[in-house]
CSV table of C-alpha atoms in Angstrom, one decimal:
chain,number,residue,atom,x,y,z
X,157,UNK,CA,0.0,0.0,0.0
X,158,UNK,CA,1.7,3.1,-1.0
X,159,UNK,CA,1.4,5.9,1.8
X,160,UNK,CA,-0.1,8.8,1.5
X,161,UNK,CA,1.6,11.9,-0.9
X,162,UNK,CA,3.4,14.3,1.3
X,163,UNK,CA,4.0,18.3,0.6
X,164,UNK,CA,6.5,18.8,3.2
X,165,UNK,CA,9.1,19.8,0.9
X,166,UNK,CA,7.2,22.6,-1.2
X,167,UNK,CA,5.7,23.8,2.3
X,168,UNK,CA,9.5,23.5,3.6
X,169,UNK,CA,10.5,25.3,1.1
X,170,UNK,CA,7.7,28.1,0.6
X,171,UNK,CA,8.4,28.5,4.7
X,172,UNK,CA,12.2,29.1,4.1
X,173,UNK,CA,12.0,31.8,1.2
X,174,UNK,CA,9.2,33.6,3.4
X,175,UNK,CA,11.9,33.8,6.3
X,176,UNK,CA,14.2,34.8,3.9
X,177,UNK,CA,11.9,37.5,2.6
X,178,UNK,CA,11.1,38.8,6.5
X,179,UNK,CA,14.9,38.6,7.3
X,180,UNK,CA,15.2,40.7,4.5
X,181,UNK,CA,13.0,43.4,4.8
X,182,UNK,CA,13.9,43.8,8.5
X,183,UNK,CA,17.5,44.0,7.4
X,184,UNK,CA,16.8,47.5,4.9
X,185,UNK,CA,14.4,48.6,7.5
X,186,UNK,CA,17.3,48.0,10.1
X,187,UNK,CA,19.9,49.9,7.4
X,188,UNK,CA,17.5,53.0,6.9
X,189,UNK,CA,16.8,53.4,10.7
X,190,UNK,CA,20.5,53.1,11.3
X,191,UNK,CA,21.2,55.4,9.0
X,192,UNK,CA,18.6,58.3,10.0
X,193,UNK,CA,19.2,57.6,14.1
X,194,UNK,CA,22.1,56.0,14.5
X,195,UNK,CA,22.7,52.4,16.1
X,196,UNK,CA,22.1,54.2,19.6
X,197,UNK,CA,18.9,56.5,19.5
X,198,UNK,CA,17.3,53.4,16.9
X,199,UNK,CA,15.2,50.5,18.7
X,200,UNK,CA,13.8,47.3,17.5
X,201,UNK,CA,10.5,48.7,17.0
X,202,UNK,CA,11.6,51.5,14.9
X,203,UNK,CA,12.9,49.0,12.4
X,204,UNK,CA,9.8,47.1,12.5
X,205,UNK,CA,7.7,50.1,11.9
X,206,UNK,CA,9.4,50.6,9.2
X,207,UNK,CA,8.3,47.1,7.4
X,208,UNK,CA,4.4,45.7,6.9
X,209,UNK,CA,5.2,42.9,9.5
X,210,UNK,CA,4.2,42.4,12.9
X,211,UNK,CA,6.0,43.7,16.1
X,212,UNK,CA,7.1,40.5,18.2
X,213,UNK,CA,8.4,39.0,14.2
X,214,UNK,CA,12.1,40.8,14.7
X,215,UNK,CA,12.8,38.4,18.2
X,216,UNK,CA,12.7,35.5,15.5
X,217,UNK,CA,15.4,36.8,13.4
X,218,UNK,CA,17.5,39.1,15.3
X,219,UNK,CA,18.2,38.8,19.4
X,220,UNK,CA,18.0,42.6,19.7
X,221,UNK,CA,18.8,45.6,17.2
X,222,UNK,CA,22.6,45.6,18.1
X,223,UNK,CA,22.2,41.6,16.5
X,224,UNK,CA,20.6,43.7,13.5
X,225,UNK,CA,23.4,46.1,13.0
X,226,UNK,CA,26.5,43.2,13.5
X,227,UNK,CA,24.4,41.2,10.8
X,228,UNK,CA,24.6,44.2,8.8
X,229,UNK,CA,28.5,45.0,8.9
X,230,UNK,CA,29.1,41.4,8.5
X,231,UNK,CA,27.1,41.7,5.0
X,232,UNK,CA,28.8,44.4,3.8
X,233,UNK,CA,32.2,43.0,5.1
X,234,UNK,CA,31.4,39.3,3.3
X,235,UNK,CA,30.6,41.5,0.2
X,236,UNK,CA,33.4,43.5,0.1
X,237,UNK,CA,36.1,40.2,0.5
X,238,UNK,CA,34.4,37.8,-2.5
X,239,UNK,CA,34.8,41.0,-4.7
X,240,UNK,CA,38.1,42.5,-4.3
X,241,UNK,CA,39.1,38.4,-3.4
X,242,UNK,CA,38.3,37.4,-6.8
X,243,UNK,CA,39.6,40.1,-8.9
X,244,UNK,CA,42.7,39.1,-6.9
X,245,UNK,CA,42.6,36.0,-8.0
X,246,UNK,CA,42.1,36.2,-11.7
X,247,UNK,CA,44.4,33.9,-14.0
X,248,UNK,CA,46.2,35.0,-17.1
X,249,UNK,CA,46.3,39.1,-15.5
X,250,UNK,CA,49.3,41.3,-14.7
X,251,UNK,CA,49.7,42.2,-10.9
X,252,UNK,CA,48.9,46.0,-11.8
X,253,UNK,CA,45.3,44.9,-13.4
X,254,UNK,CA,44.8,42.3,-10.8
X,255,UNK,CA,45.6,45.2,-8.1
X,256,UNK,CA,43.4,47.6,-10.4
X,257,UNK,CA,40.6,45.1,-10.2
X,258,UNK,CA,40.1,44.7,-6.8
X,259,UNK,CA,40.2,48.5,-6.2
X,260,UNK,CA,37.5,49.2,-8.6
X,261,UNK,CA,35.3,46.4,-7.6
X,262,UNK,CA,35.3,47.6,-4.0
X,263,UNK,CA,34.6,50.9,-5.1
X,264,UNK,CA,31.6,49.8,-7.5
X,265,UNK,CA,30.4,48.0,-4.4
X,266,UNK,CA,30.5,50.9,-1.8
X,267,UNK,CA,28.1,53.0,-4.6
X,268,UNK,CA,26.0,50.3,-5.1
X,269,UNK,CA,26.2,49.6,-1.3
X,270,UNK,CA,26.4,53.5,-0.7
X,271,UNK,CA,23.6,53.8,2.0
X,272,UNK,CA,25.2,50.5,4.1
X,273,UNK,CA,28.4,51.9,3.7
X,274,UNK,CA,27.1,55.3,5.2
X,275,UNK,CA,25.1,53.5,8.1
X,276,UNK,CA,28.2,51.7,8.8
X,277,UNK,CA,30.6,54.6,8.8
X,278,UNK,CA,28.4,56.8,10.9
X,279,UNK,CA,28.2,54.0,13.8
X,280,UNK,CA,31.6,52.9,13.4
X,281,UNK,CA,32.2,53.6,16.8
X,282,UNK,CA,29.9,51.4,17.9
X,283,UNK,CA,31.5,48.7,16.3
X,284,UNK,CA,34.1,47.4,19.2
X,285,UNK,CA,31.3,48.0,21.8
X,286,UNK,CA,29.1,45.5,20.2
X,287,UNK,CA,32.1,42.8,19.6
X,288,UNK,CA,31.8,43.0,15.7
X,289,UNK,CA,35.7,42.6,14.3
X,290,UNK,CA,36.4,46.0,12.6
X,291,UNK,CA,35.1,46.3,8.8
X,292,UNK,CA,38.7,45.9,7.3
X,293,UNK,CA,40.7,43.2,9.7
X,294,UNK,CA,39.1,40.4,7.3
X,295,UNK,CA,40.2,42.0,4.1
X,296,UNK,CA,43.4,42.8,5.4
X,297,UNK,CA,44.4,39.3,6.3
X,298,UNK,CA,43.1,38.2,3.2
X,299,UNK,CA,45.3,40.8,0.9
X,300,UNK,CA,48.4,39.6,3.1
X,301,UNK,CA,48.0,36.1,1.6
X,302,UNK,CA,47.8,37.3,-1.8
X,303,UNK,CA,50.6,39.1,-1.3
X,304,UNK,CA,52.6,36.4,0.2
X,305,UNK,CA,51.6,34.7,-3.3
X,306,UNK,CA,52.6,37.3,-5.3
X,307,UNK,CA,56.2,38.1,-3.4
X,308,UNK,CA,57.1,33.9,-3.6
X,309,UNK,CA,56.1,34.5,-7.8
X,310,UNK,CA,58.6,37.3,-7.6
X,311,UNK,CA,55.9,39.9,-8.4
X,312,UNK,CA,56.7,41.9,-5.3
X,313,UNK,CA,59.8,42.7,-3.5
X,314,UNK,CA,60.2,41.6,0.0
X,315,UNK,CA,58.4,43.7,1.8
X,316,UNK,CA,56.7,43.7,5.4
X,317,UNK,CA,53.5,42.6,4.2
X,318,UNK,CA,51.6,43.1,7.2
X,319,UNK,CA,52.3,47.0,6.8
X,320,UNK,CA,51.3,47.2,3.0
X,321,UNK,CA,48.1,45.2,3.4
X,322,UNK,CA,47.1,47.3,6.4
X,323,UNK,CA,48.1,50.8,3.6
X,324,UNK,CA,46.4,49.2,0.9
X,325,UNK,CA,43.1,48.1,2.3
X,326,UNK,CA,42.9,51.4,4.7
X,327,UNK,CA,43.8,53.9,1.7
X,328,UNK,CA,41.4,52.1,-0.7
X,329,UNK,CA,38.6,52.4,2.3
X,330,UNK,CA,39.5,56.4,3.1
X,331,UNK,CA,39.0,56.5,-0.5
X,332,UNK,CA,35.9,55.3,-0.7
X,333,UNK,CA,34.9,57.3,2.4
X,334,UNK,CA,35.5,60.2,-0.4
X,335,UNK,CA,34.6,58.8,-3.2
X,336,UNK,CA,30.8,58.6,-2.4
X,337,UNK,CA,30.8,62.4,-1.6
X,338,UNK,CA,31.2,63.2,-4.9
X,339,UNK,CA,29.1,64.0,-7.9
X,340,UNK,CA,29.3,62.0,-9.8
X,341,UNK,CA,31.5,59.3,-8.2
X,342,UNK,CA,34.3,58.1,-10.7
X,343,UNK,CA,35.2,54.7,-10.0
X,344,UNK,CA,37.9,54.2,-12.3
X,345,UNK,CA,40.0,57.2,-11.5
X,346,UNK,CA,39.9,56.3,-8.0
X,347,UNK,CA,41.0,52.9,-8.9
X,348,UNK,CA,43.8,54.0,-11.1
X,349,UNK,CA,44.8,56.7,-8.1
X,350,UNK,CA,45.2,53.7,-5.7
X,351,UNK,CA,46.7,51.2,-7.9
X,352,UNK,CA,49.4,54.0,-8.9
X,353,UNK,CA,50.2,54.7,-5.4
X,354,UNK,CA,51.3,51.9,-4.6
X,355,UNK,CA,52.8,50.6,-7.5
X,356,UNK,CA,55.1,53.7,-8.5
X,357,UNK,CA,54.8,55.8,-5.1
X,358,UNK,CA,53.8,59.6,-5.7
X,359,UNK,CA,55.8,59.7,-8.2
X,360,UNK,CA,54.0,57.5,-10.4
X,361,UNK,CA,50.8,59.3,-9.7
X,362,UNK,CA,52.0,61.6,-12.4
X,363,UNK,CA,52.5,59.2,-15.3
């Protein structure tokens, strides 16, 4: 006898895209709030105002609003590492268009990203107060292995690579931090600015 038909999976499934969906939309609320108040003045049912849901449905994604705004950085931050990471990382480039690369694919990310990139400038002090690793220590470990790579290949000289990751990931985010401000934001100069600097020095900002 052949039991009866069961719809657990497409009820499974329709269940897990509508948590996505509410996680979500409590996630822009949580940016826009952030950005308008500040992590501070903001509560949990100011985000939740914000969306069409109902006020106890935040406690099932987010333990309070300072969970909101760690989930937040750490999407911007995961973002920001797979972009620059893979243009890193592409075969068959030279180390100035690989360098190039990453640079301008961070930057393209901050403009898309420009209003979670604001939030999280504004309330980066809040950042060691809530235990959320600073927005650039992941990048900058990352870029120190690349560079590793790229020193053993004999496309760098030995340098202390600790130092130049820490200049190149903190100049290309001060840059950004400037970038946005301006109208309209050129992505490729910046890019070419960066890349330049540390490739030929100040002096090869002139070429």
């Amino acid at each position: 006898m052949t039991g009866a038909p069961t719809h657990a999976g497409p009820r499974s499934s329709r269940r897990e895209e509508r948590k996505a969906a509410n996680r979500a939309k409590l996630l822009a609320a949580a940016r826009k709030v952030f950005s308008e108040k500040g992590v501070g003045a903001a509560t949990a049912r100011d985000i939740v105002r914000e969306t069409d849901l109902a006020s106890g449905t935040f406690y099932n994604y987010f333990r309070d609003k300072d969970d909101a705004f760690r989930a937040l950085v750490e999407e911007l931050a995961a973002k920001a590492r797979a972009a620059v990471s893979e243009q890193r990382r592409s075969p068959g480039r030279t180390l100035e268009e690989r360098i190039e690369g990453a640079y301008r694919a961070y930057f393209e990310l901050v403009c898309e990203e420009r209003e979670l990139f604001v939030m999280v400038r504004r309330n980066a002090g809040a950042l060691g107060s809530l235990g959320v690793e600073p927005l650039l220590e992941g990048g900058i470990r990352d870029l120190v292995l690349d560079l590793a790579d790229w020193e053993e290949a004999g496309e760098l000289p030995a340098v202390d690579l600790d130092y130049l990751a820490t200049a190149m990931v903190g100049a290309g985010h001060q840059i950004a931090t400037h970038l946005i401000d301006r109208d309209p934001p050129d992505v490729d100069a910046a890019a070419r600015f960066c890349t330049r600097l540390f490739l030929g020095g100040i002096r090869g900002l002139s070429g």
